[in-house]
């Protein structure tokens, strides 16, 4: 059986990278798979979160899921902390995973930076919790952006080691689903950095809550080079900012970058940026309008999460019970 699991952290500033790299793909997969989409609040608290903001951000990601077109009846939408199997399996995986494996994780190195000694233990063990998220459902496929590839390789290593250590064929070896023209959307201010929720510059990203006017301004001010657009994708090499904007246009319009260059090759950014701004507004405005409506009724959002959590627990309960039996933990 094929089962999809993916997660998004409620850390605010949900952006175009989250949409094109992940959330939009979540929507399309619903027709072909059983899908479980999680707002990973336990991952969010691996770095400091203001409690009130965390509540709001959790509702905001949920609203984005719904507004983008995830069907809460067909798919399961919930927040991670409501399903205790995630944290329970994470502990077991803490004992399967190796320090040497975690030491190689680039996301930890980037997030902890020079402050390794004062980073939380949770930030270090973050990938083990992510493996637990996926394996608590024995999910087979995980749609994510490019930046999560290494974490999914670790998930495979943990599942494999568990199976080998206990002499079972219990956990599936998960397949990443990284697809679309924008698996790594870059900052609008610096083509060498990925678009990120934590970039201090709000100009670096287009968010789900930006107005049409803000989207338009951010695209107009986006960093570019003085050249015209090339007619072929080869011409985008060494031009990270141009490649990024063309990739965004391609992803939003459902074309390839080559298609976009056929249309815009030989034209300057003075032509291209307004076209991109119009397209981004056309695609994002209906989602942000719907999000605003949803956010006005937090009771409804919380009810969606509660319903999803209950259905999620029905899936994890028997799996966790089997895991306990395999490991030798008595349960009643
Ligand atoms: P996060 O915001 O870190 O919880 O990420 C949620 C999802 O969005 C994950 O699948 C990420 O891989 C994806 N994602 C985050 N940033 C980007 C980006 N700049 N480009 C493409 N995908 C991204
Ligand atoms: N680590 C992911 C991110 O930052 C979020 C995440 C947590 C996740 N658990 C997951 C993604 C399980 C896919 C599957 O983007």
Short mmCIF file of C-alpha atoms and ligand atoms in Angstrom, two decimals:
data_model
loop_
_atom_site.label_atom_id
_atom_site.label_comp_id
_atom_site.label_asym_id
_atom_site.label_seq_id
_atom_site.Cartn_x
_atom_site.Cartn_y
_atom_site.Cartn_z
CA UNK A 1 0.00 0.00 0.00
CA UNK A 2 1.20 3.51 -0.79
CA UNK A 3 0.85 6.14 1.87
CA UNK A 4 2.02 9.76 1.79
CA UNK A 5 3.21 11.71 4.82
CA UNK A 6 4.60 15.22 4.89
CA UNK A 7 5.01 18.04 7.37
CA UNK A 8 5.38 21.81 7.47
CA UNK A 9 6.68 23.71 10.50
CA UNK A 10 4.46 26.41 12.02
CA UNK A 11 7.26 28.95 12.26
CA UNK A 12 5.55 31.86 10.50
CA UNK A 13 6.26 33.56 7.16
CA UNK A 14 4.94 30.68 5.04
CA UNK A 15 6.36 31.49 1.59
CA UNK A 16 6.37 30.76 -2.11
CA UNK A 17 9.09 28.12 -1.65
CA UNK A 18 6.87 26.22 0.78
CA UNK A 19 4.05 26.44 -1.74
CA UNK A 20 5.92 25.43 -4.91
CA UNK A 21 8.30 22.96 -3.25
CA UNK A 22 5.74 21.25 -1.03
CA UNK A 23 2.14 22.35 -0.42
CA UNK A 24 1.11 22.54 -4.07
CA UNK A 25 2.44 19.04 -4.63
CA UNK A 26 0.52 17.80 -1.56
CA UNK A 27 -2.71 18.86 -3.26
CA UNK A 28 -2.05 16.94 -6.48
CA UNK A 29 -1.10 13.72 -4.71
CA UNK A 30 -4.47 13.38 -2.99
CA UNK A 31 -6.07 11.68 -5.98
CA UNK A 32 -3.60 8.83 -6.09
CA UNK A 33 -2.58 8.22 -2.49
CA UNK A 34 -3.81 8.09 1.06
CA UNK A 35 -2.35 11.36 2.37
CA UNK A 36 -1.41 12.56 5.85
CA UNK A 37 -0.34 16.19 6.18
CA UNK A 38 0.99 17.37 9.51
CA UNK A 39 1.70 20.76 11.05
CA UNK A 40 4.88 19.83 12.88
CA UNK A 41 4.67 21.94 16.03
CA UNK A 42 7.13 19.73 17.94
CA UNK A 43 9.73 20.43 15.27
CA UNK A 44 9.01 24.15 15.51
CA UNK A 45 9.93 24.27 19.22
CA UNK A 46 13.44 22.97 18.54
CA UNK A 47 14.15 26.70 18.31
CA UNK A 48 12.45 29.25 20.55
CA UNK A 49 8.81 30.01 19.68
CA UNK A 50 6.64 32.52 21.46
CA UNK A 51 3.68 30.40 22.71
CA UNK A 52 0.97 32.76 21.44
CA UNK A 53 2.61 33.09 18.06
CA UNK A 54 3.02 29.33 17.82
CA UNK A 55 -0.74 28.85 18.22
CA UNK A 56 -1.42 31.43 15.50
CA UNK A 57 1.22 29.99 13.18
CA UNK A 58 -0.16 26.46 13.59
CA UNK A 59 -3.59 27.71 12.54
CA UNK A 60 -2.02 29.64 9.68
CA UNK A 61 -0.31 26.57 8.18
CA UNK A 62 -3.56 24.63 8.58
CA UNK A 63 -5.44 27.42 6.80
CA UNK A 64 -2.83 27.37 4.01
CA UNK A 65 -3.28 23.62 3.57
CA UNK A 66 -7.05 24.06 3.29
CA UNK A 67 -6.91 27.17 1.11
CA UNK A 68 -4.44 25.51 -1.27
CA UNK A 69 -6.91 22.69 -1.82
CA UNK A 70 -6.14 19.87 0.60
CA UNK A 71 -9.42 18.14 1.38
CA UNK A 72 -9.66 17.55 5.15
CA UNK A 73 -12.16 14.74 4.68
CA UNK A 74 -10.18 12.73 2.15
CA UNK A 75 -6.74 13.52 3.58
CA UNK A 76 -5.73 13.75 7.22
CA UNK A 77 -4.67 17.20 8.47
CA UNK A 78 -3.55 17.58 12.10
CA UNK A 79 -0.87 19.05 14.35
CA UNK A 80 1.88 16.72 15.47
CA UNK A 81 1.67 17.24 19.24
CA UNK A 82 -1.89 15.89 19.34
CA UNK A 83 -0.69 12.43 18.32
CA UNK A 84 1.67 11.12 20.99
CA UNK A 85 3.02 8.31 18.81
CA UNK A 86 5.32 10.83 17.10
CA UNK A 87 7.21 11.66 20.30
CA UNK A 88 7.11 8.07 21.53
CA UNK A 89 8.60 6.62 18.36
CA UNK A 90 11.10 9.48 18.24
CA UNK A 91 12.51 8.26 21.56
CA UNK A 92 12.91 4.74 20.21
CA UNK A 93 14.59 6.16 17.11
CA UNK A 94 16.93 8.22 19.33
CA UNK A 95 18.20 4.84 20.43
CA UNK A 96 18.50 3.46 16.87
CA UNK A 97 20.02 6.50 15.17
CA UNK A 98 23.76 7.17 15.60
CA UNK A 99 25.56 10.33 16.73
CA UNK A 100 27.79 10.06 13.67
CA UNK A 101 24.76 10.17 11.40
CA UNK A 102 23.32 13.28 13.04
CA UNK A 103 26.72 14.98 12.95
CA UNK A 104 26.53 14.98 9.16
CA UNK A 105 23.18 16.81 8.97
CA UNK A 106 23.70 20.07 7.13
CA UNK A 107 20.46 21.64 8.40
CA UNK A 108 21.67 21.35 12.00
CA UNK A 109 25.03 22.86 11.05
CA UNK A 110 23.29 25.76 9.29
CA UNK A 111 20.76 26.40 12.05
CA UNK A 112 23.15 25.99 14.99
CA UNK A 113 25.95 27.87 13.22
CA UNK A 114 28.65 28.96 15.62
CA UNK A 115 26.34 28.40 18.59
CA UNK A 116 26.51 24.63 18.65
CA UNK A 117 27.01 24.45 22.42
CA UNK A 118 23.87 26.46 23.14
CA UNK A 119 21.63 24.82 20.50
CA UNK A 120 18.82 22.70 21.94
CA UNK A 121 19.15 18.92 22.12
CA UNK A 122 15.86 18.90 20.20
CA UNK A 123 17.42 20.75 17.26
CA UNK A 124 20.13 18.09 17.10
CA UNK A 125 17.67 15.17 17.35
CA UNK A 126 15.23 16.87 14.92
CA UNK A 127 15.84 14.36 12.09
CA UNK A 128 15.03 11.42 14.38
CA UNK A 129 11.63 12.97 15.14
CA UNK A 130 11.10 13.50 11.42
CA UNK A 131 11.85 9.80 10.79
CA UNK A 132 9.35 8.95 13.55
CA UNK A 133 6.68 11.17 11.93
CA UNK A 134 6.94 9.18 8.74
CA UNK A 135 7.45 5.71 10.20
CA UNK A 136 4.63 5.99 12.77
CA UNK A 137 2.38 5.57 9.69
CA UNK A 138 4.73 3.29 7.76
CA UNK A 139 4.43 5.90 5.01
CA UNK A 140 6.04 4.97 1.70
CA UNK A 141 6.35 8.34 -0.05
CA UNK A 142 7.25 11.82 1.23
CA UNK A 143 6.77 14.95 -0.90
CA UNK A 144 9.25 17.66 0.13
CA UNK A 145 11.49 20.40 -1.24
CA UNK A 146 15.09 19.64 -2.17
CA UNK A 147 16.42 20.79 1.23
CA UNK A 148 14.86 17.79 3.00
CA UNK A 149 16.61 15.14 0.92
CA UNK A 150 19.31 14.45 3.47
CA UNK A 151 16.77 14.03 6.28
CA UNK A 152 14.91 11.46 4.20
CA UNK A 153 18.13 9.54 3.59
CA UNK A 154 18.56 9.43 7.37
CA UNK A 155 14.98 8.18 7.71
CA UNK A 156 15.87 5.32 5.36
CA UNK A 157 19.01 4.54 7.38
CA UNK A 158 17.06 4.46 10.65
CA UNK A 159 14.33 2.23 9.20
CA UNK A 160 16.94 -0.10 7.73
CA UNK A 161 18.92 -0.32 10.97
CA UNK A 162 15.76 -1.00 13.00
CA UNK A 163 14.78 -3.80 10.60
CA UNK A 164 18.28 -5.31 10.71
CA UNK A 165 18.80 -4.95 14.48
CA UNK A 166 15.50 -6.63 15.29
CA UNK A 167 15.56 -9.08 12.36
CA UNK A 168 12.24 -7.88 10.94
CA UNK A 169 10.92 -6.49 7.66
CA UNK A 170 8.78 -3.96 9.48
CA UNK A 171 9.46 -0.45 8.23
CA UNK A 172 9.23 0.40 4.53
CA UNK A 173 12.16 2.21 2.92
CA UNK A 174 10.65 5.57 2.12
CA UNK A 175 10.87 7.28 -1.28
CA UNK A 176 11.27 11.06 -1.45
CA UNK A 177 9.00 12.82 -3.96
CA UNK A 178 10.87 15.93 -5.04
CA UNK A 179 9.26 17.25 -8.21
CA UNK A 180 8.17 20.33 -10.10
CA UNK A 181 10.14 23.22 -11.59
CA UNK A 182 10.78 24.84 -8.21
CA UNK A 183 12.10 22.28 -5.74
CA UNK A 184 14.50 24.91 -4.38
CA UNK A 185 13.17 28.45 -4.62
CA UNK A 186 15.89 30.99 -3.89
CA UNK A 187 15.80 34.30 -2.02
CA UNK A 188 14.67 37.30 -4.08
CA UNK A 189 17.60 39.27 -2.64
CA UNK A 190 20.37 36.71 -3.10
CA UNK A 191 20.26 33.88 -5.66
CA UNK A 192 22.73 31.80 -3.64
CA UNK A 193 20.48 31.52 -0.56
CA UNK A 194 17.23 29.57 -0.43
CA UNK A 195 14.00 31.42 0.24
CA UNK A 196 13.45 30.93 3.95
CA UNK A 197 11.05 31.78 6.75
CA UNK A 198 13.89 32.95 8.95
CA UNK A 199 15.63 35.36 6.53
CA UNK A 200 15.71 38.72 8.34
CA UNK A 201 14.68 40.50 5.12
CA UNK A 202 10.98 40.33 4.35
CA UNK A 203 11.93 41.40 0.80
CA UNK A 204 13.64 38.03 0.30
CA UNK A 205 10.37 36.10 0.16
CA UNK A 206 6.80 36.23 -1.10
CA UNK A 207 4.50 35.08 1.67
CA UNK A 208 1.00 33.64 1.71
CA UNK A 209 -0.23 36.75 3.46
CA UNK A 210 1.29 39.35 1.10
CA UNK A 211 -1.16 41.65 -0.66
CA UNK A 212 -1.12 41.99 -4.47
CA UNK A 213 0.70 45.27 -4.05
CA UNK A 214 3.38 43.72 -1.82
CA UNK A 215 3.91 40.82 -4.24
CA UNK A 216 4.30 43.21 -7.11
CA UNK A 217 6.79 45.42 -5.22
CA UNK A 218 8.89 42.48 -4.05
CA UNK A 219 9.18 41.10 -7.58
CA UNK A 220 9.99 44.50 -9.04
CA UNK A 221 12.77 44.94 -6.48
CA UNK A 222 14.08 41.38 -6.81
CA UNK A 223 17.81 41.23 -7.49
CA UNK A 224 18.69 40.53 -11.15
CA UNK A 225 21.58 41.06 -13.52
CA UNK A 226 21.55 43.62 -16.36
CA UNK A 227 21.42 41.04 -19.20
CA UNK A 228 18.40 40.07 -21.25
CA UNK A 229 16.90 36.64 -20.70
CA UNK A 230 18.56 33.90 -22.78
CA UNK A 231 16.56 31.77 -25.22
CA UNK A 232 17.80 28.47 -23.79
CA UNK A 233 18.24 27.12 -20.27
CA UNK A 234 22.02 26.75 -20.79
CA UNK A 235 22.16 30.53 -20.72
CA UNK A 236 20.87 30.54 -17.12
CA UNK A 237 24.01 28.87 -15.77
CA UNK A 238 25.98 31.31 -13.61
CA UNK A 239 22.87 33.52 -13.47
CA UNK A 240 21.23 32.30 -10.24
CA UNK A 241 18.80 35.20 -9.84
CA UNK A 242 17.55 34.94 -13.43
CA UNK A 243 17.30 31.14 -13.16
CA UNK A 244 15.27 31.52 -9.97
CA UNK A 245 12.72 33.95 -11.42
CA UNK A 246 12.34 31.87 -14.57
CA UNK A 247 11.89 28.73 -12.43
CA UNK A 248 9.20 30.46 -10.37
CA UNK A 249 7.40 31.58 -13.52
CA UNK A 250 7.60 28.05 -14.94
CA UNK A 251 6.28 26.45 -11.75
CA UNK A 252 3.42 28.93 -11.39
CA UNK A 253 2.35 28.61 -15.03
CA UNK A 254 2.74 24.84 -15.22
CA UNK A 255 5.46 25.05 -17.89
CA UNK A 256 9.14 24.16 -18.02
CA UNK A 257 11.86 26.79 -17.79
CA UNK A 258 12.64 26.06 -21.47
CA UNK A 259 9.03 26.96 -22.41
CA UNK A 260 9.29 30.22 -20.48
CA UNK A 261 12.53 31.14 -22.24
CA UNK A 262 10.96 30.47 -25.62
CA UNK A 263 8.49 33.20 -24.80
CA UNK A 264 10.75 35.62 -22.94
CA UNK A 265 14.22 34.91 -24.43
CA UNK A 266 15.81 38.13 -25.68
CA UNK A 267 13.57 40.28 -23.49
CA UNK A 268 14.76 42.18 -20.43
CA UNK A 269 13.60 42.05 -16.83
CA UNK A 270 11.60 45.23 -17.45
CA UNK A 271 9.21 43.03 -19.46
CA UNK A 272 9.60 39.85 -17.51
CA UNK A 273 9.11 41.08 -13.94
CA UNK A 274 5.63 42.61 -14.49
CA UNK A 275 4.52 39.40 -16.23
CA UNK A 276 5.83 37.36 -13.30
CA UNK A 277 4.15 39.66 -10.78
CA UNK A 278 0.79 39.33 -12.58
CA UNK A 279 1.10 35.57 -12.68
CA UNK A 280 2.11 35.31 -9.00
CA UNK A 281 -0.83 37.49 -7.96
CA UNK A 282 -3.24 35.51 -10.14
CA UNK A 283 -2.15 32.23 -8.53
CA UNK A 284 -1.64 33.37 -4.94
CA UNK A 285 -4.45 35.88 -4.37
CA UNK A 286 -7.27 33.29 -4.30
CA UNK A 287 -5.28 31.27 -1.75
CA UNK A 288 -4.54 34.20 0.53
CA UNK A 289 -8.15 35.42 0.30
CA UNK A 290 -9.39 32.01 1.34
CA UNK A 291 -6.79 31.84 4.12
CA UNK A 292 -7.98 35.14 5.53
CA UNK A 293 -11.56 33.83 5.65
CA UNK A 294 -10.46 30.62 7.35
CA UNK A 295 -8.32 32.46 9.89
CA UNK A 296 -11.37 34.45 10.95
CA UNK A 297 -12.85 31.23 12.36
CA UNK A 298 -10.18 29.58 14.54
CA UNK A 299 -12.83 27.26 16.01
CA UNK A 300 -13.30 25.65 12.61
CA UNK A 301 -9.55 25.22 12.10
CA UNK A 302 -9.14 23.63 15.53
CA UNK A 303 -12.01 21.25 14.73
CA UNK A 304 -10.28 20.17 11.50
CA UNK A 305 -7.09 19.50 13.50
CA UNK A 306 -8.96 17.56 16.21
CA UNK A 307 -10.72 15.39 13.64
CA UNK A 308 -7.46 14.75 11.79
CA UNK A 309 -5.66 13.89 15.04
CA UNK A 310 -8.28 11.34 15.94
CA UNK A 311 -8.00 9.65 12.55
CA UNK A 312 -4.20 9.80 12.77
CA UNK A 313 -4.21 8.11 16.19
CA UNK A 314 -6.34 5.31 14.77
CA UNK A 315 -3.51 4.65 12.30
CA UNK A 316 -0.57 4.97 14.71
CA UNK A 317 -2.02 3.03 17.68
CA UNK A 318 -1.71 -0.46 16.16
CA UNK A 319 1.65 0.36 14.54
CA UNK A 320 3.12 1.62 17.81
CA UNK A 321 1.82 -1.47 19.59
CA UNK A 322 3.64 -3.71 17.09
CA UNK A 323 6.80 -1.65 17.48
CA UNK A 324 6.68 -2.06 21.25
CA UNK A 325 6.31 -5.80 20.84
CA UNK A 326 9.29 -5.96 18.46
CA UNK A 327 11.48 -3.93 20.83
CA UNK A 328 10.36 -5.85 23.94
CA UNK A 329 8.36 -3.15 25.69
CA UNK A 330 5.40 -4.60 27.58
CA UNK A 331 2.13 -2.89 26.75
CA UNK A 332 -1.36 -3.74 27.86
P1 LIG B 1 9.60 24.15 6.45
O1 LIG B 1 9.16 25.55 6.25
O2 LIG B 1 11.06 24.07 6.74
O3 LIG B 1 8.77 23.38 7.40
O4 LIG B 1 9.41 23.46 5.04
C1 LIG B 1 8.17 22.94 4.60
C2 LIG B 1 8.31 22.35 3.21
O5 LIG B 1 8.65 23.38 2.27
C3 LIG B 1 9.41 21.29 3.09
O6 LIG B 1 8.98 20.26 2.23
C4 LIG B 1 10.56 22.05 2.48
O7 LIG B 1 11.44 21.22 1.74
C5 LIG B 1 9.83 23.01 1.56
N1 LIG B 1 10.63 24.22 1.33
C6 LIG B 1 11.08 25.10 2.27
N2 LIG B 1 11.77 26.09 1.71
C7 LIG B 1 11.78 25.85 0.37
C8 LIG B 1 12.34 26.53 -0.76
N3 LIG B 1 13.02 27.66 -0.62
N4 LIG B 1 12.13 25.99 -1.99
C9 LIG B 1 11.42 24.85 -2.14
N5 LIG B 1 10.88 24.16 -1.12
C10 LIG B 1 11.05 24.65 0.12
N1 LIG B 2 11.79 18.92 8.39
C1 LIG B 2 10.74 19.36 7.51
C2 LIG B 2 11.04 20.79 7.07
O1 LIG B 2 11.63 21.56 7.75
C3 LIG B 2 9.38 19.30 8.15
C4 LIG B 2 9.01 17.90 8.52
C5 LIG B 2 8.92 17.38 9.77
C6 LIG B 2 8.70 16.86 7.62
N2 LIG B 2 8.54 16.07 9.72
C7 LIG B 2 8.40 15.71 8.42
C8 LIG B 2 8.64 16.77 6.23
C9 LIG B 2 8.07 14.49 7.85
C10 LIG B 2 8.31 15.53 5.67
C11 LIG B 2 8.02 14.41 6.47
O2 LIG B 2 10.66 21.17 6.03
#
